[in-house]
Coordinates of C-alpha atoms in Angstrom, one line a residue:
M1 CA -55.7 31.3 -2.6
A2 CA -52.6 33.3 -3.7
A3 CA -50.7 32.1 -0.8
G4 CA -51.6 28.4 -1.7
R5 CA -50.6 29.0 -5.2
T6 CA -47.2 30.3 -4.0
A7 CA -46.7 27.4 -1.8
W8 CA -47.8 24.8 -4.7
T9 CA -45.4 26.9 -7.0
R10 CA -42.5 26.4 -4.5
L11 CA -43.1 22.7 -4.1
A12 CA -43.3 22.3 -7.9
A13 CA -40.0 24.4 -8.3
G14 CA -38.4 22.2 -5.7
A15 CA -39.5 19.0 -7.4
L16 CA -38.4 20.1 -10.6
T17 CA -35.0 21.0 -9.0
I18 CA -34.8 17.6 -7.5
A19 CA -35.9 15.9 -10.6
G20 CA -33.2 17.9 -12.6
L21 CA -30.5 17.1 -10.0
A22 CA -31.5 13.3 -10.3
L23 CA -31.2 13.4 -14.2
L24 CA -28.0 15.0 -14.0
G25 CA -26.8 12.6 -11.3
G26 CA -27.9 9.6 -13.5
C27 CA -25.3 10.7 -15.9
A28 CA -22.6 11.2 -13.2
H29 CA -19.4 9.4 -14.2
A30 CA -16.4 8.9 -12.3
P31 CA -13.1 9.7 -14.1
L32 CA -11.4 7.0 -15.7
N33 CA -7.6 6.4 -16.4
Q34 CA -6.2 7.7 -19.6
P35 CA -4.6 5.7 -22.4
L36 CA -0.8 5.6 -22.8
A37 CA 0.1 7.9 -25.7
R38 CA 3.5 6.4 -26.1
Y39 CA 5.5 3.5 -24.5
D40 CA 8.7 4.2 -22.9
Q41 CA 10.2 1.8 -20.7
R42 CA 12.5 4.3 -19.1
A43 CA 9.6 6.9 -18.7
G44 CA 6.6 7.3 -16.3
F45 CA 6.3 6.2 -12.7
R46 CA 9.0 3.5 -12.3
Y47 CA 11.7 2.7 -10.0
A48 CA 14.6 5.2 -10.3
P49 CA 17.9 3.9 -9.0
P50 CA 20.0 6.1 -7.0
A51 CA 22.8 8.0 -9.0
T52 CA 25.6 6.0 -7.6
G53 CA 24.2 2.6 -8.3
K54 CA 25.6 1.4 -5.1
S55 CA 24.4 1.4 -1.6
E56 CA 25.6 -0.4 1.8
V57 CA 22.0 -0.4 3.2
V58 CA 18.7 -0.8 1.2
V59 CA 15.5 -0.6 3.1
L60 CA 11.9 -1.8 1.8
L61 CA 9.0 -0.7 3.8
F62 CA 5.6 -2.5 4.1
F63 CA 2.6 -0.9 5.5
S64 CA -0.4 -3.1 6.3
G65 CA -4.2 -2.2 6.3
G66 CA -6.2 -1.4 9.3
G67 CA -7.8 2.1 8.8
M68 CA -6.4 4.9 10.7
R69 CA -4.9 2.5 13.2
A70 CA -2.4 1.3 10.4
A71 CA -1.9 4.9 9.1
A72 CA -0.8 6.2 12.5
L73 CA 1.4 3.1 13.3
S74 CA 3.1 3.5 10.0
Y75 CA 3.7 7.2 10.6
G76 CA 5.4 6.3 13.8
V77 CA 7.6 4.0 12.2
L78 CA 8.4 6.6 9.4
R79 CA 9.2 9.3 12.3
E80 CA 11.4 6.8 14.1
L81 CA 13.5 6.1 10.8
A82 CA 13.8 9.8 10.3
A83 CA 15.4 10.1 13.8
T84 CA 17.5 7.2 13.2
Q85 CA 21.1 7.7 12.3
V86 CA 23.0 4.9 10.5
A87 CA 26.8 4.7 10.6
T88 CA 28.6 3.7 7.3
A89 CA 32.2 4.1 6.0
G90 CA 31.1 7.3 4.4
G91 CA 29.5 8.7 7.6
S92 CA 26.2 8.8 9.3
H93 CA 22.8 9.5 7.7
R94 CA 19.2 9.1 8.5
L95 CA 18.0 5.6 7.8
L96 CA 14.8 6.9 6.1
D97 CA 17.1 8.0 3.3
D98 CA 17.8 4.3 2.5
V99 CA 14.2 3.7 1.8
E100 CA 13.9 2.3 -1.8
I101 CA 10.4 1.0 -1.9
I102 CA 7.2 1.5 0.0
S103 CA 4.5 -0.9 -0.6
A104 CA 1.1 -0.3 1.3
V105 CA -2.2 -1.5 1.6
S106 CA -5.7 0.3 2.5
G107 CA -5.0 2.5 5.7
G108 CA -1.1 2.2 5.5
S109 CA -1.5 3.6 1.8
F110 CA -2.5 7.0 3.2
T111 CA 0.8 7.4 5.2
A112 CA 2.8 5.9 2.3
A113 CA 1.3 8.1 -0.6
Y114 CA 1.3 11.2 1.6
Y115 CA 5.2 10.7 2.4
A116 CA 6.1 9.8 -1.3
L117 CA 4.5 13.1 -2.3
N118 CA 5.4 15.5 0.7
R119 CA 8.7 14.0 2.0
D120 CA 9.7 15.5 5.2
R121 CA 6.7 17.9 5.2
T122 CA 5.0 14.8 6.3
F123 CA 6.2 15.4 9.7
T124 CA 4.9 18.8 10.2
D125 CA 1.4 18.6 8.9
Y126 CA 0.3 15.2 8.2
E127 CA -1.2 14.8 11.8
T128 CA -3.5 17.8 11.4
R129 CA -4.3 17.1 7.7
F130 CA -5.4 13.5 8.1
L131 CA -4.4 11.4 11.2
K132 CA -6.3 13.7 13.5
R133 CA -9.1 14.7 11.4
D134 CA -12.5 12.8 11.4
V135 CA -12.4 11.5 8.1
H136 CA -15.1 8.8 8.7
G137 CA -17.5 11.6 9.9
A138 CA -16.6 13.9 6.8
L139 CA -17.5 11.0 4.5
V140 CA -20.7 10.0 6.1
S141 CA -21.7 13.8 6.3
R142 CA -21.1 13.9 2.5
L143 CA -23.2 10.8 1.9
L144 CA -26.1 12.5 3.8
L145 CA -26.0 15.6 1.6
P146 CA -29.2 15.5 -0.7
T147 CA -27.0 17.0 -3.4
E148 CA -24.8 14.0 -3.3
W149 CA -27.6 11.5 -3.7
P150 CA -28.3 11.9 -7.6
A151 CA -24.5 11.2 -8.6
L152 CA -24.5 8.3 -6.1
A153 CA -27.7 6.9 -7.8
S154 CA -25.6 6.5 -11.2
T155 CA -24.2 3.2 -12.0
Y156 CA -21.0 5.0 -13.2
Y157 CA -20.3 6.7 -9.8
G158 CA -20.1 5.0 -6.2
R159 CA -19.2 5.6 -2.7
S160 CA -15.6 5.0 -3.1
D161 CA -15.5 7.9 -5.9
L162 CA -17.0 10.3 -3.5
A163 CA -14.4 9.2 -1.1
A164 CA -11.7 9.6 -3.6
D165 CA -12.8 13.3 -4.4
Y166 CA -12.6 14.0 -0.6
Y167 CA -9.1 12.6 -0.4
D168 CA -8.1 14.4 -3.4
R169 CA -9.0 17.8 -2.3
K170 CA -8.5 17.5 1.5
V171 CA -5.4 15.2 1.7
F172 CA -3.5 15.0 -1.6
D173 CA -4.0 18.3 -3.3
R174 CA -5.1 16.9 -6.4
A175 CA -1.7 15.2 -7.0
T176 CA -1.1 12.5 -9.5
F177 CA 1.4 9.9 -10.0
G178 CA 3.1 12.2 -12.4
D179 CA 3.7 14.6 -9.3
L180 CA 5.7 11.6 -7.8
V181 CA 7.9 11.6 -10.9
R182 CA 8.6 15.2 -10.6
V183 CA 9.8 14.8 -6.9
G184 CA 12.2 12.3 -7.9
N185 CA 10.4 8.8 -8.0
R186 CA 12.2 7.7 -4.9
P187 CA 11.2 5.8 -2.8
L188 CA 9.0 3.9 -5.2
L189 CA 5.6 4.0 -3.9
L190 CA 3.4 0.8 -4.6
I191 CA -0.3 1.1 -3.7
N192 CA -2.1 -2.1 -3.7
A193 CA -5.6 -3.1 -4.2
T194 CA -7.5 -6.4 -5.1
D195 CA -8.8 -7.2 -8.5
M196 CA -12.6 -8.3 -7.8
A197 CA -12.3 -10.7 -11.1
N198 CA -9.4 -13.0 -9.7
G199 CA -8.8 -12.0 -6.1
E200 CA -5.2 -11.0 -7.1
Q201 CA -3.2 -8.0 -6.0
F202 CA -3.2 -5.2 -8.3
A203 CA -0.2 -2.7 -7.7
F204 CA -0.4 0.9 -9.0
S205 CA 2.7 0.9 -10.9
Q206 CA 3.5 1.7 -14.6
V207 CA 4.6 -1.7 -15.3
R208 CA 1.1 -2.9 -14.2
F209 CA -0.5 -0.2 -16.2
D210 CA 1.6 -1.0 -19.3
L211 CA -0.5 -4.2 -19.4
I212 CA -3.8 -2.2 -19.9
G213 CA -2.1 0.4 -22.2
S214 CA -2.8 3.1 -19.7
D215 CA -0.7 6.2 -18.4
L216 CA -0.4 6.1 -14.6
S217 CA 1.3 9.4 -14.4
T218 CA -2.2 11.2 -15.1
F219 CA -4.0 9.2 -12.5
P220 CA -4.8 10.8 -9.1
L221 CA -3.1 9.5 -6.0
A222 CA -6.4 9.8 -4.3
R223 CA -8.3 7.3 -6.5
A224 CA -5.4 4.7 -6.0
V225 CA -5.7 5.2 -2.3
A226 CA -9.4 4.9 -2.4
A227 CA -9.3 1.6 -4.3
S228 CA -6.7 0.2 -2.0
S229 CA -9.2 1.2 1.2
A230 CA -12.4 0.2 -0.7
T231 CA -13.8 -2.0 2.2
P232 CA -16.6 -4.3 0.5
L233 CA -20.1 -3.5 1.6
L234 CA -19.2 -0.1 3.1
L235 CA -17.6 1.3 -0.1
T236 CA -17.7 0.5 -3.8
P237 CA -15.2 -0.7 -6.2
I238 CA -12.8 1.8 -8.1
T239 CA -13.0 1.2 -11.8
L240 CA -10.2 1.2 -14.5
Q241 CA -10.6 1.2 -18.3
N242 CA -8.6 -1.3 -20.2
H243 CA -6.9 0.3 -22.9
A244 CA -4.8 -2.7 -24.3
G245 CA -4.6 -2.9 -27.9
K246 CA -4.7 1.0 -28.6
P247 CA -1.7 2.8 -29.7
G248 CA 1.1 2.7 -27.3
A249 CA 0.1 -0.3 -25.5
V250 CA 2.5 -3.2 -24.8
Q251 CA 2.9 -6.2 -23.0
S252 CA 5.0 -5.8 -19.9
A253 CA 8.8 -6.4 -19.9
F254 CA 8.1 -8.8 -17.0
L255 CA 6.6 -11.2 -19.5
P256 CA 9.3 -12.6 -21.9
A257 CA 7.3 -14.5 -24.5
T258 CA 10.3 -17.1 -25.1
V259 CA 9.8 -18.8 -21.8
D260 CA 8.7 -22.4 -21.6
E261 CA 6.0 -22.2 -19.1
S262 CA 5.9 -25.9 -18.4
T263 CA 9.2 -25.6 -16.6
L264 CA 8.0 -22.9 -14.2
P265 CA 6.6 -23.3 -10.7
E266 CA 2.7 -23.4 -10.5
R267 CA 2.6 -19.9 -8.6
T268 CA 4.7 -18.3 -11.4
R269 CA 2.6 -19.8 -14.2
E270 CA -0.4 -18.4 -12.3
I271 CA 1.1 -15.0 -12.1
R272 CA 1.9 -14.9 -15.9
R273 CA -1.8 -15.9 -16.5
V274 CA -3.0 -13.0 -14.5
F275 CA -0.7 -10.7 -16.1
R276 CA -1.6 -11.8 -19.6
S277 CA -5.2 -11.5 -18.9
Y278 CA -4.9 -7.7 -18.7
T279 CA -3.7 -7.5 -22.3
D280 CA -7.0 -8.7 -23.7
A281 CA -9.1 -5.7 -23.6
Q282 CA -12.1 -7.4 -25.4
E283 CA -12.3 -10.1 -22.6
R284 CA -11.6 -7.6 -19.9
P285 CA -12.7 -4.2 -20.9
F286 CA -12.8 -2.9 -17.2
I287 CA -11.1 -3.7 -14.0
H288 CA -12.9 -3.3 -10.7
L289 CA -10.7 -2.8 -7.7
V290 CA -11.3 -3.3 -4.0
D291 CA -9.5 -3.3 -0.7
G292 CA -6.1 -4.5 -1.2
G293 CA -6.2 -6.4 2.3
L294 CA -8.5 -9.1 0.6
S295 CA -5.5 -10.4 -1.4
D296 CA -2.7 -9.5 0.9
N297 CA -3.0 -7.4 4.0
L298 CA 0.8 -6.8 4.4
G299 CA 1.5 -5.4 1.0
L300 CA 4.2 -8.1 0.3
R301 CA 2.6 -9.9 -2.6
G302 CA 3.5 -7.7 -5.4
I303 CA 7.1 -7.6 -4.6
M304 CA 7.0 -11.5 -4.2
D305 CA 5.2 -12.0 -7.5
A306 CA 7.7 -9.8 -9.2
A307 CA 10.5 -11.6 -7.7
L308 CA 9.0 -15.0 -8.9
L309 CA 8.8 -13.6 -12.5
N310 CA 12.4 -12.5 -12.3
G311 CA 13.9 -15.6 -10.7
G312 CA 14.2 -14.4 -7.3
I313 CA 15.0 -11.0 -5.4
S314 CA 18.4 -10.6 -7.1
G315 CA 16.9 -11.0 -10.5
L316 CA 14.1 -8.5 -9.7
A317 CA 16.9 -6.1 -8.5
D318 CA 18.8 -6.6 -11.6
R319 CA 15.8 -5.8 -13.7
I320 CA 14.8 -2.7 -12.2
G321 CA 18.5 -1.4 -11.3
M322 CA 18.2 -1.7 -7.6
P323 CA 21.7 -1.5 -6.1
Q324 CA 23.1 -4.6 -4.7
A325 CA 23.1 -4.0 -1.0
R326 CA 25.2 -5.3 1.6
R327 CA 22.5 -5.1 4.0
F328 CA 18.9 -5.6 2.8
V329 CA 16.3 -4.3 5.4
V330 CA 12.9 -5.3 5.1
I331 CA 10.5 -3.5 7.6
V332 CA 6.8 -5.0 7.8
V333 CA 4.5 -2.6 9.8
N334 CA 1.4 -5.0 10.6
A335 CA -1.5 -3.0 12.4
A336 CA -3.5 -6.5 12.7
T337 CA -5.8 -6.5 15.5
K338 CA -6.7 -9.5 18.0
R339 CA -10.2 -8.9 19.2
G340 CA -13.0 -11.1 20.4
A341 CA -11.3 -13.0 23.3
E342 CA -14.3 -11.9 25.6
W343 CA -16.7 -13.9 23.4
T344 CA -15.0 -17.1 24.6
K345 CA -16.2 -16.5 28.1
S346 CA -19.8 -16.2 27.2
E347 CA -22.6 -18.3 25.9
A348 CA -24.4 -15.4 24.1
V349 CA -24.4 -15.7 20.4
P350 CA -22.0 -13.1 18.8
G351 CA -23.6 -10.5 16.3
I352 CA -23.0 -10.5 12.7
W353 CA -20.6 -7.6 12.7
R354 CA -18.6 -9.2 15.7
S355 CA -18.6 -12.5 14.0
I356 CA -17.2 -10.9 10.8
D357 CA -14.7 -8.8 12.6
Q358 CA -13.5 -12.1 14.6
L359 CA -13.4 -14.3 11.4
G360 CA -11.4 -11.5 9.5
D361 CA -8.9 -11.2 12.3
N362 CA -8.2 -14.9 12.7
V363 CA -8.0 -15.6 8.8
G364 CA -5.9 -12.5 8.3
Q365 CA -3.5 -13.5 11.0
Q366 CA -3.0 -17.0 9.5
V367 CA -2.6 -15.6 5.9
N368 CA -0.1 -12.9 7.2
R369 CA 1.9 -15.6 9.0
H370 CA 2.0 -17.9 5.7
T371 CA 2.9 -14.7 3.4
L372 CA 5.8 -13.6 5.8
E373 CA 7.2 -17.5 5.8
L374 CA 7.1 -17.5 2.0
F375 CA 8.8 -14.0 2.0
R376 CA 11.5 -15.1 4.2
Q377 CA 12.1 -17.9 2.1
L378 CA 12.7 -15.5 -0.9
L379 CA 15.1 -13.6 1.3
D380 CA 17.0 -16.7 2.3
E381 CA 17.5 -17.4 -1.5
W382 CA 18.6 -13.7 -2.0
R383 CA 21.1 -14.2 0.8
R384 CA 22.6 -17.3 -0.7
E385 CA 22.9 -15.9 -4.0
A386 CA 24.2 -12.7 -2.7
R387 CA 26.9 -14.4 -0.5
Y388 CA 27.9 -16.5 -3.5
R389 CA 28.5 -13.4 -5.7
F390 CA 30.4 -11.7 -2.9
A391 CA 32.7 -14.9 -2.5
M392 CA 33.5 -14.6 -6.2
Q393 CA 34.8 -10.9 -5.8
P394 CA 38.5 -10.4 -5.4
D395 CA 38.2 -8.2 -2.4
S396 CA 36.3 -10.2 0.2
R397 CA 37.6 -8.5 3.4
Q398 CA 34.4 -7.2 4.5
D399 CA 31.3 -8.9 5.8
S400 CA 29.1 -10.9 3.2
P401 CA 25.5 -9.6 2.5
D402 CA 22.8 -10.2 5.0
Y403 CA 19.1 -9.4 5.5
Y404 CA 17.2 -8.1 8.3
L405 CA 13.4 -8.9 8.5
V406 CA 12.0 -6.6 11.0
N407 CA 8.3 -7.7 11.6
L408 CA 6.4 -5.2 13.9
G409 CA 3.1 -5.9 15.4
F410 CA 1.1 -5.0 18.4
D411 CA 1.7 -8.4 20.1
Q412 CA 5.5 -7.4 20.6
L413 CA 4.6 -4.5 23.0
A414 CA 5.8 -5.4 26.4
D415 CA 3.2 -3.4 28.3
R416 CA 0.2 -5.7 28.5
E417 CA -2.4 -2.8 28.9
E418 CA -1.2 -1.0 26.0
R419 CA -1.2 -4.0 23.9
Q420 CA -4.7 -4.9 24.6
F421 CA -5.8 -1.5 24.1
L422 CA -4.2 -1.1 20.5
Q423 CA -5.1 -4.6 19.5
N424 CA -8.8 -3.8 20.2
L425 CA -9.1 -0.6 18.1
P426 CA -11.6 -0.5 15.5
T427 CA -10.8 -0.4 11.8
R428 CA -12.2 3.0 10.6
L429 CA -10.8 6.4 9.5
H430 CA -11.3 8.3 12.8
L431 CA -9.7 7.9 16.1
A432 CA -9.4 10.1 18.9
P433 CA -6.3 12.3 19.0
D434 CA -4.7 10.7 22.0
T435 CA -5.2 7.3 20.5
I436 CA -3.3 8.6 17.3
D437 CA -0.6 9.7 19.7
R438 CA -0.3 6.2 21.3
L439 CA -0.1 4.6 18.1
T440 CA 2.6 6.8 16.5
T441 CA 4.4 6.3 19.9
A442 CA 4.0 2.3 19.7
G443 CA 5.4 2.6 16.1
G444 CA 8.4 4.3 16.9
R445 CA 8.9 2.1 20.2
L446 CA 8.3 -1.1 18.3
L447 CA 11.0 -0.3 15.8
Q448 CA 13.6 0.7 18.5
E449 CA 13.1 -2.5 20.5
S450 CA 13.0 -5.0 17.5
P451 CA 15.9 -7.3 18.0
E452 CA 16.5 -7.4 14.1
F453 CA 16.6 -3.6 14.1
R454 CA 19.1 -3.4 16.9
R455 CA 21.1 -6.0 15.1
L456 CA 21.4 -3.7 12.0
L457 CA 22.4 -0.5 13.9
E458 CA 25.0 -2.5 15.9
E459 CA 26.5 -4.1 12.7
T460 CA 26.7 -1.2 10.9
K461 CA 28.1 0.9 13.6
A462 CA 30.8 -2.0 14.2
E463 CA 31.8 -2.0 10.5
A464 CA 32.0 1.6 10.2
A465 CA 34.5 1.6 13.0
R466 CA 36.9 -0.7 11.7

């Protein structure tokens, strides 16, 4: 009887413990963004122009989504940029040092954020700390821990919050956007998510946080990356609180109130409507963010929208103080896959996940092509304006400004076997170490063999030799 009572006592104690954890977990709450105490257009996480205000070459990097596949491919491009010397009149230097902005989505945001925080240390420890770690397995293991279930049962804490906590501890060392300010704010990092309410891209920048009266400098990098990679169904949204209307909150400087909107293009009017919607905290007290790839898997939309609001790339550059470059280099690292060709050879009905993957690949490729074409049009306008400005200068002996659109993707690989292997990799946060090596090597090779990239190196070398 005594033994029986002991067993029942243990069971009761265990039940009480579980009940207590459930009660505590039901109160679990993910950390929310903090209000902006004081608005200062010159402070916080914003673009920081170089001290000279001039540059012969300006590089913008765009890293696509695609899980660990995208993270590794982007890392390979970064590594190649660090190894590439560009010749100028003042001597040669690493092309990586000319990068002014890195805009990233989902898987690519891990690499972009890690580099922005750690700079060259990335090339010594990023592979071991993230790329070659089984992040997917670690997250699944945490989800299966009974101690995590009560928190996950809370309506204020989801799977992406659990993932953000893991990234915070294991990858980003609890860094915030304020830490990026302390290391110099250059290159400017733009991590992009998608606003569930309107399907528009939401970039983690102080300009965007001004709209909701919030202080980005206190916000963890890991939570921004978790939002950007919050794949629907598998992961949950990351939530922001709208503090607009509280002391310190302002409308973004990108929304001049005197503009006659009836004269603006339709897309520009739509962007302004989206931006204004964030300034009404009563109507939109919370903002729920999911995978950035749902609105734009290349990370281009944020820059494009900002350019449209400011009358083009030249207007945007003038607004933020970006140097007027002689050579404007845009490198788009696109880790999109091309799977499913085998299904065209079979009568068997594809399963639901295969169908979702195939439709996602096809739609994504079409959207990417359309986005790139629109971006090229903006670049063409910039080149015309820049050449006009250049022609008005008294000293026009040098070449007029130009841009280089370096679009990198697996379809450009000459090796058919390697191309097919990389194009069929899954979108997840774990790949075999040798696959990571193949991806990083492919990133470097794609950049080396890009005709536009070779043109850049040849023209800068020829000009420096004059």
